[in-house]
CSV table of C-alpha atoms and ligand atoms in Angstrom, one decimal:
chain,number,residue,atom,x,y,z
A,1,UNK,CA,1.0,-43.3,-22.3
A,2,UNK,CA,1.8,-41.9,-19.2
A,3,UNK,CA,0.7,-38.3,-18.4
A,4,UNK,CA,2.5,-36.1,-15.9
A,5,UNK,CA,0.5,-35.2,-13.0
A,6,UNK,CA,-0.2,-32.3,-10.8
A,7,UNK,CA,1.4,-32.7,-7.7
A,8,UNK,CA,-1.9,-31.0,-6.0
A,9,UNK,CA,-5.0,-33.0,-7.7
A,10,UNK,CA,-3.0,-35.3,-9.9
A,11,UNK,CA,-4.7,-33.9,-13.1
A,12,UNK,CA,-3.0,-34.5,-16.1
A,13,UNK,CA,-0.6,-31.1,-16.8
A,14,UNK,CA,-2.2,-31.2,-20.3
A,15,UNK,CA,-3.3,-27.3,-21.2
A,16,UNK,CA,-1.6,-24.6,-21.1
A,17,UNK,CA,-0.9,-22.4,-17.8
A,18,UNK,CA,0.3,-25.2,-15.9
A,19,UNK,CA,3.7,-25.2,-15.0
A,20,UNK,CA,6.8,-27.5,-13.3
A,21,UNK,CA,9.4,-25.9,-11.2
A,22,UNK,CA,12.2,-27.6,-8.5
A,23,UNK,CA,10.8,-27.8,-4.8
A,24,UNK,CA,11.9,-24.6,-3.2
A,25,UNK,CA,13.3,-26.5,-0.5
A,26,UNK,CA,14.8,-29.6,-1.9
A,27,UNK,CA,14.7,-29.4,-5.6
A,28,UNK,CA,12.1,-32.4,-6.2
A,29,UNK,CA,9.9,-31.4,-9.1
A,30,UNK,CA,6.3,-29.7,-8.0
A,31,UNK,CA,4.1,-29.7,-11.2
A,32,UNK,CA,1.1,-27.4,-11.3
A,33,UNK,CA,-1.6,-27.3,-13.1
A,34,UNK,CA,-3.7,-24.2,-14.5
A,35,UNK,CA,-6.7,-24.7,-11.4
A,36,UNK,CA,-4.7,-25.4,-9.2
A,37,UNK,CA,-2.3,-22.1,-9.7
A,38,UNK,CA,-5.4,-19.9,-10.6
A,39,UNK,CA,-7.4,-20.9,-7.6
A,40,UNK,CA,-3.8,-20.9,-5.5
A,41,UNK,CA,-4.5,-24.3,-4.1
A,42,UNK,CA,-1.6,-25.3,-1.6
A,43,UNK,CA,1.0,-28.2,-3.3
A,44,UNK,CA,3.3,-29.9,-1.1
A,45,UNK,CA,6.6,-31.1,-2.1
A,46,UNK,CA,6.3,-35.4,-1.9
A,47,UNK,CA,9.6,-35.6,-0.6
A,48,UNK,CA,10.3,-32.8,2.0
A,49,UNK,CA,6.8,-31.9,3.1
A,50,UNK,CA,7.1,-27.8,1.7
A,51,UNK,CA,4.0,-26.3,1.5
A,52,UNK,CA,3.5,-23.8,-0.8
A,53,UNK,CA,3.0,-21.1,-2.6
B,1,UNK,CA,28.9,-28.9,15.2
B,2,UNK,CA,26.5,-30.5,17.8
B,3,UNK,CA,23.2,-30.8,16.3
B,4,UNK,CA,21.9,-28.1,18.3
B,5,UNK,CA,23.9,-25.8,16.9
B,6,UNK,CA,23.1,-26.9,13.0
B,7,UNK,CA,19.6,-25.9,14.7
B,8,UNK,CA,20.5,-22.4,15.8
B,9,UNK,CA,22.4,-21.2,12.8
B,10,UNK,CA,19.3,-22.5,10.7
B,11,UNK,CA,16.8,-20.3,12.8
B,12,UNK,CA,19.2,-17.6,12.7
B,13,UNK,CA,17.5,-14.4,10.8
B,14,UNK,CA,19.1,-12.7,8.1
B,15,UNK,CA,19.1,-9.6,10.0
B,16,UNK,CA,18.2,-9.3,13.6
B,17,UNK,CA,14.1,-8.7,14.3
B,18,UNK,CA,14.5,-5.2,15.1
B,19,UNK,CA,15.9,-4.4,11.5
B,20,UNK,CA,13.2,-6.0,9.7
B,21,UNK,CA,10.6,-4.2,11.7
B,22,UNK,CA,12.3,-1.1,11.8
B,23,UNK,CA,11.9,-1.4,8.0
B,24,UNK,CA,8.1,-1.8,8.6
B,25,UNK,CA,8.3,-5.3,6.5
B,26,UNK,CA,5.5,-6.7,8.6
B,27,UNK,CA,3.2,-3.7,8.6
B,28,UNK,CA,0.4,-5.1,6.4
B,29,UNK,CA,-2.7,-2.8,4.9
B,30,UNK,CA,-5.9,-2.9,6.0
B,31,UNK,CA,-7.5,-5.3,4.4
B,32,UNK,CA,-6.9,-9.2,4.3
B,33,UNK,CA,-6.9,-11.1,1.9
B,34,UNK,CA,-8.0,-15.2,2.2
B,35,UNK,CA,-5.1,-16.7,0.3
B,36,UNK,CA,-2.6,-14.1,2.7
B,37,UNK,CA,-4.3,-15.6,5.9
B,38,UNK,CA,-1.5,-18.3,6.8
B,39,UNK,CA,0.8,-15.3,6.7
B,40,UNK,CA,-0.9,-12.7,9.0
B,41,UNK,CA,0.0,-12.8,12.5
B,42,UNK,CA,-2.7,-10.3,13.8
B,43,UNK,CA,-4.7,-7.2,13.0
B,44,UNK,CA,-3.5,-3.8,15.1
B,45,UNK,CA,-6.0,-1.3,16.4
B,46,UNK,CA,-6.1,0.7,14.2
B,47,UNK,CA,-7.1,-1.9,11.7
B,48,UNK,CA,-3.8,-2.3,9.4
B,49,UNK,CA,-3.0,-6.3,9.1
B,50,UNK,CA,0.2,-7.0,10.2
B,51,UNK,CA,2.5,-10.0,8.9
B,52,UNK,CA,4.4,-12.5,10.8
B,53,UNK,CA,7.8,-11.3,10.4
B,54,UNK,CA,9.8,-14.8,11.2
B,55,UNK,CA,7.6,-16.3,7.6
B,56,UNK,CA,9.0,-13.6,6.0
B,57,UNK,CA,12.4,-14.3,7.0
B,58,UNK,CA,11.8,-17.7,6.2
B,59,UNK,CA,10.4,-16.9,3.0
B,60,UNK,CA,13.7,-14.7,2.1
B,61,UNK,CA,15.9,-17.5,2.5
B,62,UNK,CA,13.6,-20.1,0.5
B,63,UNK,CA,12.9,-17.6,-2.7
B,64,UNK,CA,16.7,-16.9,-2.6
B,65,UNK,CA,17.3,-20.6,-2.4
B,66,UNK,CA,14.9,-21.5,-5.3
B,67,UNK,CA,16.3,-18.8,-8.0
B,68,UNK,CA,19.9,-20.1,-7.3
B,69,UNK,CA,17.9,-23.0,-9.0
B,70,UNK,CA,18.0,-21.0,-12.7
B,71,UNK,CA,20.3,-19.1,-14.7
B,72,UNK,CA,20.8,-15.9,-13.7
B,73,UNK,CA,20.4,-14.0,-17.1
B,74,UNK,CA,17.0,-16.2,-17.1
B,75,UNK,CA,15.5,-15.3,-13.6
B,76,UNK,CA,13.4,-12.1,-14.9
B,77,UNK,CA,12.3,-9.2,-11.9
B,78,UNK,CA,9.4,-7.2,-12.1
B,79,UNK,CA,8.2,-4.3,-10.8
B,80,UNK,CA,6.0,-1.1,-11.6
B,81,UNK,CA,6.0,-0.1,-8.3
B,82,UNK,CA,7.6,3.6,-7.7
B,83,UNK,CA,9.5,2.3,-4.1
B,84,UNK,CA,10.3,-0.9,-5.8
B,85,UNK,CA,12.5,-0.6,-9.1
B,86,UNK,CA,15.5,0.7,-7.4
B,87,UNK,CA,16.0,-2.2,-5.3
B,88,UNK,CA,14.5,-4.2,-8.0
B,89,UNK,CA,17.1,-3.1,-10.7
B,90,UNK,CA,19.9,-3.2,-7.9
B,91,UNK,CA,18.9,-6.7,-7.2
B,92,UNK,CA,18.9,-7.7,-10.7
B,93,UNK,CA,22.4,-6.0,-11.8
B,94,UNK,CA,23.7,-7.4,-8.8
B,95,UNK,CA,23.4,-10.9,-9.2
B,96,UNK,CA,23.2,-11.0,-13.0
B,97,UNK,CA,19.8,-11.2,-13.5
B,98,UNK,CA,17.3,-9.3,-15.7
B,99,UNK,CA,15.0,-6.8,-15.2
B,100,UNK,CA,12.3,-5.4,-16.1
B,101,UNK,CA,11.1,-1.6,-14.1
B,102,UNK,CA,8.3,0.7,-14.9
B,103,UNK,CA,5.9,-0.3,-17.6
B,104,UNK,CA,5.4,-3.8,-18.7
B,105,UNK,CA,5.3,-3.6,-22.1
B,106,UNK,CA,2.4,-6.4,-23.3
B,107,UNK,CA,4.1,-9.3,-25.5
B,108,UNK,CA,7.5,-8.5,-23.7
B,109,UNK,CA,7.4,-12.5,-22.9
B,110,UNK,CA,4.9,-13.7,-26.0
B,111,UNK,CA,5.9,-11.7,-28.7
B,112,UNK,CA,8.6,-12.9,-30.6
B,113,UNK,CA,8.7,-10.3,-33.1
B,114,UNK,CA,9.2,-7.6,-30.2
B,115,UNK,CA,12.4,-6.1,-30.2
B,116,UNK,CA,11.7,-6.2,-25.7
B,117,UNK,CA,10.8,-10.1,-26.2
B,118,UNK,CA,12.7,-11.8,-23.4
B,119,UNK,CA,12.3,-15.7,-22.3
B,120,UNK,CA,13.2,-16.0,-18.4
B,121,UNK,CA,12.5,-19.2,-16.8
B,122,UNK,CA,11.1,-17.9,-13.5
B,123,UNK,CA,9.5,-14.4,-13.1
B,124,UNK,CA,10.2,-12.8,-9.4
B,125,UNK,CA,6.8,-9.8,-9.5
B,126,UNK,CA,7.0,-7.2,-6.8
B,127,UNK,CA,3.3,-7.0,-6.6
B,128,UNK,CA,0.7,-9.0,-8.2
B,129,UNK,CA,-2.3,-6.4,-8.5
B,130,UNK,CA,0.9,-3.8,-10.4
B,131,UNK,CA,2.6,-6.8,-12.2
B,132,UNK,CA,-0.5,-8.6,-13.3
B,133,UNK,CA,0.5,-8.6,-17.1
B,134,UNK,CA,3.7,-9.8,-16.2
B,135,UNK,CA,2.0,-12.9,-14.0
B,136,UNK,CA,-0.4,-13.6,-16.9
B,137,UNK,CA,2.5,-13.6,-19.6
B,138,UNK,CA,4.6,-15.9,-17.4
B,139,UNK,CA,1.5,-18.0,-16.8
B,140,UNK,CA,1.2,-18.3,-21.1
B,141,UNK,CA,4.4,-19.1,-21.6
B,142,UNK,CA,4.6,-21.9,-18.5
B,143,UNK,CA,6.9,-20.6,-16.1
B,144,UNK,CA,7.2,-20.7,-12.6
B,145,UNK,CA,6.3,-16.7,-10.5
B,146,UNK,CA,7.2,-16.0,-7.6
B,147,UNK,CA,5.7,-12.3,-5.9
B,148,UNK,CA,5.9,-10.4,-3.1
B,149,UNK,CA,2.7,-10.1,-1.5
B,150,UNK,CA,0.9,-8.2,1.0
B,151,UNK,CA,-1.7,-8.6,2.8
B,152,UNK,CA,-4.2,-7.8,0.6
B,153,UNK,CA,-3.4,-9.8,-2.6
B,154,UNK,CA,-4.6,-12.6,-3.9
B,155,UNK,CA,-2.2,-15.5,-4.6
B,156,UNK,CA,-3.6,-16.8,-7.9
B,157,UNK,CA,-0.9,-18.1,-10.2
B,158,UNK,CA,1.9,-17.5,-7.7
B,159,UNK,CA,4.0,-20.8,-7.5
B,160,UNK,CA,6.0,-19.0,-4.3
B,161,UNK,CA,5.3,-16.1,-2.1
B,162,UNK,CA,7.0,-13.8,-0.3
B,163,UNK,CA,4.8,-12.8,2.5
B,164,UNK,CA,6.4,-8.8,2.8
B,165,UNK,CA,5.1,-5.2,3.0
B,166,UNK,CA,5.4,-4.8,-0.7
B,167,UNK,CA,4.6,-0.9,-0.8
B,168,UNK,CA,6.8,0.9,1.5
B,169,UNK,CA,10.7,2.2,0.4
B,170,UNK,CA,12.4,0.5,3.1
B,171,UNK,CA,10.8,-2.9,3.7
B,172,UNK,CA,11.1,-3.2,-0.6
B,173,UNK,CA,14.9,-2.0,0.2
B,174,UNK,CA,15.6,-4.4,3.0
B,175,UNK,CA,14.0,-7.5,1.2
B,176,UNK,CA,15.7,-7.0,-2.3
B,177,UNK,CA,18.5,-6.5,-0.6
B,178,UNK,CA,18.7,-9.6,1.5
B,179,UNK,CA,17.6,-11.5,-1.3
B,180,UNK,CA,20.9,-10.3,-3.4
B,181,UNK,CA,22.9,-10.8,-0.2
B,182,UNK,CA,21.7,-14.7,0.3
B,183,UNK,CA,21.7,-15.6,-3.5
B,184,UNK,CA,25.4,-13.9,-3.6
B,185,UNK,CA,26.3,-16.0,-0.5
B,186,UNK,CA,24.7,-19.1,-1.7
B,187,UNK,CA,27.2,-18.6,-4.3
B,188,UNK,CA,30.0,-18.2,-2.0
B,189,UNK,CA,30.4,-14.2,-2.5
B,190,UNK,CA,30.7,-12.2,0.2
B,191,UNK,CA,29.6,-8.6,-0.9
B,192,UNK,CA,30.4,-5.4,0.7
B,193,UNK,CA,26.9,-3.9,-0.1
B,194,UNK,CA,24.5,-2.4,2.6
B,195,UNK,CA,21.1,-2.0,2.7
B,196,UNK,CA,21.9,1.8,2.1
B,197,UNK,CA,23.1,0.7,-1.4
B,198,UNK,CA,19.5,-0.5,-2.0
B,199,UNK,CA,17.7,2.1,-0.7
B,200,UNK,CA,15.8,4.7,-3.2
B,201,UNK,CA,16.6,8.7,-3.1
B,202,UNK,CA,13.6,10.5,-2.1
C,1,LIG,ZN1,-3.9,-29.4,-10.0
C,2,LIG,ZN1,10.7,-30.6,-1.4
Protein backbone atom coordinates (compact mmCIF):
# COMPACT_ATOMS: atom_id res chain seq x y z
CA UNK A 1 0.00 0.00 0.00
CA UNK A 2 1.06 3.16 -1.04
CA UNK A 3 0.78 6.16 1.30
CA UNK A 4 0.45 9.75 0.13
CA UNK A 5 3.28 11.88 1.07
CA UNK A 6 4.08 15.27 2.32
CA UNK A 7 5.35 17.24 -0.28
CA UNK A 8 7.76 18.91 2.49
CA UNK A 9 9.36 15.76 4.51
CA UNK A 10 7.62 12.98 2.60
CA UNK A 11 5.88 11.74 5.82
CA UNK A 12 3.00 9.70 5.34
CA UNK A 13 -0.26 12.30 5.45
CA UNK A 14 -1.67 9.74 7.96
CA UNK A 15 -3.22 11.81 11.08
CA UNK A 16 -5.36 14.24 11.21
CA UNK A 17 -4.36 18.12 10.54
CA UNK A 18 -2.70 17.45 7.44
CA UNK A 19 -4.14 18.67 4.52
CA UNK A 20 -3.86 18.70 0.37
CA UNK A 21 -4.73 21.71 -1.59
CA UNK A 22 -3.89 22.66 -5.71
CA UNK A 23 -0.43 24.64 -6.09
CA UNK A 24 -1.31 28.26 -5.89
CA UNK A 25 0.50 28.86 -8.89
CA UNK A 26 -0.12 25.89 -11.13
CA UNK A 27 -2.62 23.65 -9.62
CA UNK A 28 -0.17 20.54 -8.91
CA UNK A 29 -1.30 19.01 -5.66
CA UNK A 30 0.93 20.32 -2.44
CA UNK A 31 0.08 17.80 0.53
CA UNK A 32 0.88 18.84 4.04
CA UNK A 33 1.22 17.31 6.86
CA UNK A 34 0.32 18.28 10.57
CA UNK A 35 4.34 19.28 11.48
CA UNK A 36 5.02 20.51 8.76
CA UNK A 37 1.87 23.18 8.84
CA UNK A 38 2.16 23.65 12.63
CA UNK A 39 5.83 24.41 12.62
CA UNK A 40 5.09 26.39 9.06
CA UNK A 41 7.90 24.62 7.31
CA UNK A 42 8.24 25.97 3.61
CA UNK A 43 6.68 23.28 0.75
CA UNK A 44 7.52 23.89 -2.71
CA UNK A 45 5.36 23.05 -5.58
CA UNK A 46 7.43 19.85 -7.53
CA UNK A 47 6.47 21.16 -10.73
CA UNK A 48 6.59 25.10 -10.80
CA UNK A 49 9.12 25.75 -7.98
CA UNK A 50 6.31 27.97 -5.63
CA UNK A 51 7.39 28.41 -2.40
CA UNK A 52 5.07 28.65 0.17
CA UNK A 53 3.12 29.46 2.59
CA UNK B 1 2.71 40.01 -27.98
CA UNK B 2 6.65 39.98 -27.93
CA UNK B 3 7.70 38.19 -25.03
CA UNK B 4 8.78 41.25 -23.28
CA UNK B 5 5.59 42.46 -23.16
CA UNK B 6 3.90 39.01 -21.66
CA UNK B 7 6.73 40.13 -19.06
CA UNK B 8 5.54 43.63 -18.35
CA UNK B 9 1.80 42.99 -18.08
CA UNK B 10 2.81 40.11 -15.65
CA UNK B 11 4.85 42.58 -13.35
CA UNK B 12 2.18 45.00 -13.71
CA UNK B 13 0.67 45.80 -10.05
CA UNK B 14 -2.92 45.76 -9.42
CA UNK B 15 -2.88 49.29 -8.52
CA UNK B 16 0.06 51.61 -8.97
CA UNK B 17 2.70 51.65 -5.73
CA UNK B 18 1.58 54.86 -4.58
CA UNK B 19 -2.09 53.48 -3.88
CA UNK B 20 -1.00 50.65 -2.01
CA UNK B 21 1.21 52.69 0.16
CA UNK B 22 -1.04 55.40 0.48
CA UNK B 23 -3.24 52.65 2.03
CA UNK B 24 -0.37 51.97 4.52
CA UNK B 25 -0.47 48.08 3.36
CA UNK B 26 3.24 47.82 3.99
CA UNK B 27 3.37 49.65 7.31
CA UNK B 28 4.12 46.62 9.56
CA UNK B 29 4.00 46.78 13.73
CA UNK B 30 6.70 46.76 15.71
CA UNK B 31 7.60 43.63 16.27
CA UNK B 32 8.81 40.78 13.88
CA UNK B 33 7.93 37.79 13.74
CA UNK B 34 10.54 34.78 12.36
CA UNK B 35 8.08 33.01 10.06
CA UNK B 36 7.15 36.99 8.63
CA UNK B 37 10.97 37.47 7.94
CA UNK B 38 11.07 36.62 4.06
CA UNK B 39 8.32 39.27 3.91
CA UNK B 40 9.81 42.31 5.74
CA UNK B 41 11.69 44.63 3.70
CA UNK B 42 13.22 46.76 6.50
CA UNK B 43 12.51 48.22 9.99
CA UNK B 44 11.84 52.32 10.05
CA UNK B 45 13.27 54.53 12.73
CA UNK B 46 10.95 54.63 14.68
CA UNK B 47 10.90 50.86 15.08
CA UNK B 48 7.57 49.74 13.11
CA UNK B 49 8.52 46.71 10.59
CA UNK B 50 7.62 47.59 7.28
CA UNK B 51 6.57 44.91 4.49
CA UNK B 52 7.75 44.62 1.02
CA UNK B 53 4.89 45.97 -0.84
CA UNK B 54 5.71 44.28 -4.45
CA UNK B 55 5.18 40.43 -2.19
CA UNK B 56 2.16 41.73 -1.26
CA UNK B 57 1.10 42.51 -4.65
CA UNK B 58 2.33 39.28 -5.66
CA UNK B 59 0.69 37.61 -2.97
CA UNK B 60 -2.91 39.38 -4.04
CA UNK B 61 -2.81 37.91 -7.40
CA UNK B 62 -1.69 34.26 -6.19
CA UNK B 63 -4.46 34.05 -3.21
CA UNK B 64 -6.98 35.32 -5.83
CA UNK B 65 -5.68 32.87 -8.23
CA UNK B 66 -5.79 29.81 -5.74
CA UNK B 67 -9.62 30.44 -4.46
CA UNK B 68 -10.77 30.62 -8.21
CA UNK B 69 -9.56 26.93 -7.55
CA UNK B 70 -12.90 26.19 -5.14
CA UNK B 71 -16.45 26.77 -5.27
CA UNK B 72 -17.41 29.89 -4.34
CA UNK B 73 -20.23 29.05 -1.77
CA UNK B 74 -17.29 26.80 -0.29
CA UNK B 75 -14.44 29.38 0.05
CA UNK B 76 -15.32 30.45 3.81
CA UNK B 77 -13.82 34.37 5.09
CA UNK B 78 -12.99 35.15 8.38
CA UNK B 79 -12.65 37.91 10.32
CA UNK B 80 -13.20 39.33 13.96
CA UNK B 81 -11.30 42.20 13.22
CA UNK B 82 -13.41 45.66 13.73
CA UNK B 83 -11.59 47.31 10.29
CA UNK B 84 -11.89 44.01 8.62
CA UNK B 85 -15.57 42.60 8.30
CA UNK B 86 -16.78 45.28 6.03
CA UNK B 87 -14.47 44.53 3.33
CA UNK B 88 -14.55 41.05 4.52
CA UNK B 89 -18.41 40.66 4.06
CA UNK B 90 -18.19 42.90 0.78
CA UNK B 91 -15.64 40.46 -0.48
CA UNK B 92 -17.68 37.57 0.26
CA UNK B 93 -21.20 38.80 -1.19
CA UNK B 94 -19.34 39.91 -4.00
CA UNK B 95 -17.97 37.02 -5.41
CA UNK B 96 -20.39 34.47 -3.87
CA UNK B 97 -18.59 33.35 -1.18
CA UNK B 98 -19.41 32.84 2.51
CA UNK B 99 -18.71 34.65 5.41
CA UNK B 100 -18.24 34.59 8.60
CA UNK B 101 -17.71 38.40 10.70
CA UNK B 102 -17.55 39.04 14.35
CA UNK B 103 -17.52 36.20 16.66
CA UNK B 104 -16.56 32.68 15.63
CA UNK B 105 -18.84 30.71 17.05
CA UNK B 106 -16.83 27.29 18.36
CA UNK B 107 -18.06 24.10 16.37
CA UNK B 108 -19.26 26.48 13.53
CA UNK B 109 -17.02 23.98 11.17
CA UNK B 110 -17.15 20.62 13.65
CA UNK B 111 -20.37 20.56 14.86
CA UNK B 112 -22.82 19.06 12.92
CA UNK B 113 -25.63 19.37 15.12
CA UNK B 114 -25.10 23.38 15.04
CA UNK B 115 -27.65 25.16 13.34
CA UNK B 116 -24.08 27.79 12.20
CA UNK B 117 -22.35 24.35 11.01
CA UNK B 118 -20.82 25.20 7.58
CA UNK B 119 -18.19 22.92 5.52
CA UNK B 120 -15.99 25.33 3.27
CA UNK B 121 -13.17 23.83 1.54
CA UNK B 122 -10.59 26.56 2.05
CA UNK B 123 -10.87 29.16 4.94
CA UNK B 124 -9.41 32.82 3.92
CA UNK B 125 -8.63 34.31 8.11
CA UNK B 126 -7.98 38.04 8.27
CA UNK B 127 -5.65 37.57 11.16
CA UNK B 128 -4.34 34.54 12.69
CA UNK B 129 -3.86 35.66 16.46
CA UNK B 130 -8.15 37.06 16.12
CA UNK B 131 -9.16 34.01 13.86
CA UNK B 132 -7.32 31.37 15.76
CA UNK B 133 -10.49 29.18 16.33
CA UNK B 134 -11.33 29.46 12.97
CA UNK B 135 -7.51 28.22 11.85
CA UNK B 136 -7.73 25.39 14.35
CA UNK B 137 -11.32 24.28 13.17
CA UNK B 138 -10.13 24.34 9.54
CA UNK B 139 -7.03 22.57 10.61
CA UNK B 140 -9.59 19.47 12.29
CA UNK B 141 -11.53 19.25 9.55
CA UNK B 142 -8.42 19.14 6.85
CA UNK B 143 -8.75 22.08 4.82
CA UNK B 144 -6.44 24.31 3.29
CA UNK B 145 -6.19 28.45 5.29
CA UNK B 146 -5.02 30.98 3.92
CA UNK B 147 -4.47 34.45 6.32
CA UNK B 148 -3.51 37.74 6.06
CA UNK B 149 -0.58 38.31 8.11
CA UNK B 150 1.39 41.00 9.61
CA UNK B 151 4.37 41.33 10.70
CA UNK B 152 4.07 40.02 13.82
CA UNK B 153 2.22 36.61 13.38
CA UNK B 154 3.28 33.46 13.37
CA UNK B 155 2.47 31.35 10.23
CA UNK B 156 1.63 27.99 11.85
CA UNK B 157 -1.07 26.14 10.00
CA UNK B 158 -1.30 28.71 7.21
CA UNK B 159 -1.01 26.83 3.86
CA UNK B 160 -0.79 30.55 1.95
CA UNK B 161 -0.07 34.00 3.25
CA UNK B 162 -0.79 37.21 2.45
CA UNK B 163 1.97 39.27 3.68
CA UNK B 164 -0.37 42.79 4.37
CA UNK B 165 -0.98 45.38 7.16
CA UNK B 166 -3.86 43.40 8.46
CA UNK B 167 -5.06 46.06 11.13
CA UNK B 168 -5.53 49.34 9.55
CA UNK B 169 -9.18 50.36 7.59
CA UNK B 170 -7.68 51.14 4.48
CA UNK B 171 -4.89 48.65 3.72
CA UNK B 172 -7.83 45.75 4.87
CA UNK B 173 -10.20 47.93 2.28
CA UNK B 174 -7.66 48.02 -0.60
CA UNK B 175 -6.65 44.25 -0.18
CA UNK B 176 -10.26 42.70 0.00
CA UNK B 177 -10.99 44.75 -2.60
CA UNK B 178 -8.39 43.79 -5.03
CA UNK B 179 -8.83 40.40 -4.15
CA UNK B 180 -12.74 40.61 -5.32
CA UNK B 181 -11.59 42.66 -8.35
CA UNK B 182 -8.96 39.82 -9.56
CA UNK B 183 -11.15 36.80 -8.63
CA UNK B 184 -14.14 38.75 -10.59
CA UNK B 185 -11.69 39.21 -13.47
CA UNK B 186 -10.26 35.84 -13.43
CA UNK B 187 -13.80 35.08 -14.17
CA UNK B 188 -14.07 37.39 -16.88
CA UNK B 189 -16.34 40.16 -15.01
CA UNK B 190 -15.48 43.46 -15.21
CA UNK B 191 -17.06 45.23 -12.07
CA UNK B 192 -17.76 48.77 -11.67
CA UNK B 193 -16.86 48.73 -7.84
CA UNK B 194 -14.18 51.01 -6.26
CA UNK B 195 -12.18 50.69 -3.38
CA UNK B 196 -14.70 53.38 -1.85
CA UNK B 197 -17.32 50.59 -2.07
CA UNK B 198 -15.11 48.58 0.32
CA UNK B 199 -14.10 51.00 2.58
CA UNK B 200 -15.78 50.97 6.28
CA UNK B 201 -17.78 54.18 7.70
CA UNK B 202 -16.11 55.56 10.59
ZN1 LIG C 1 5.64 17.23 6.41
ZN1 LIG D 1 3.13 24.71 -8.72
Amino acid sequence: MKFVQCTSCNAPLAEAGATRFPCPKCGHEIRRCNRCRKQSVPYICPQCGFRGP
Amino acid sequence: MTGSDIEIELCEPLVPVEEYLAAGVHIGTQQKSSDMKPHIYRVRGDGLYILNVQGTDERIKTVAQFLSNFESPKVLVVTSRQYGQYPAKKFADTIGGTAVIGRFIPGMLTNQSLSHYIEPDVVLVTDPIGDRQAIDEAVQCGIPVVALCDTNNMTGYVDLVLPTNNKGRKSLSMVYYLLTREMLRLRGVKTALTIEDFETEL
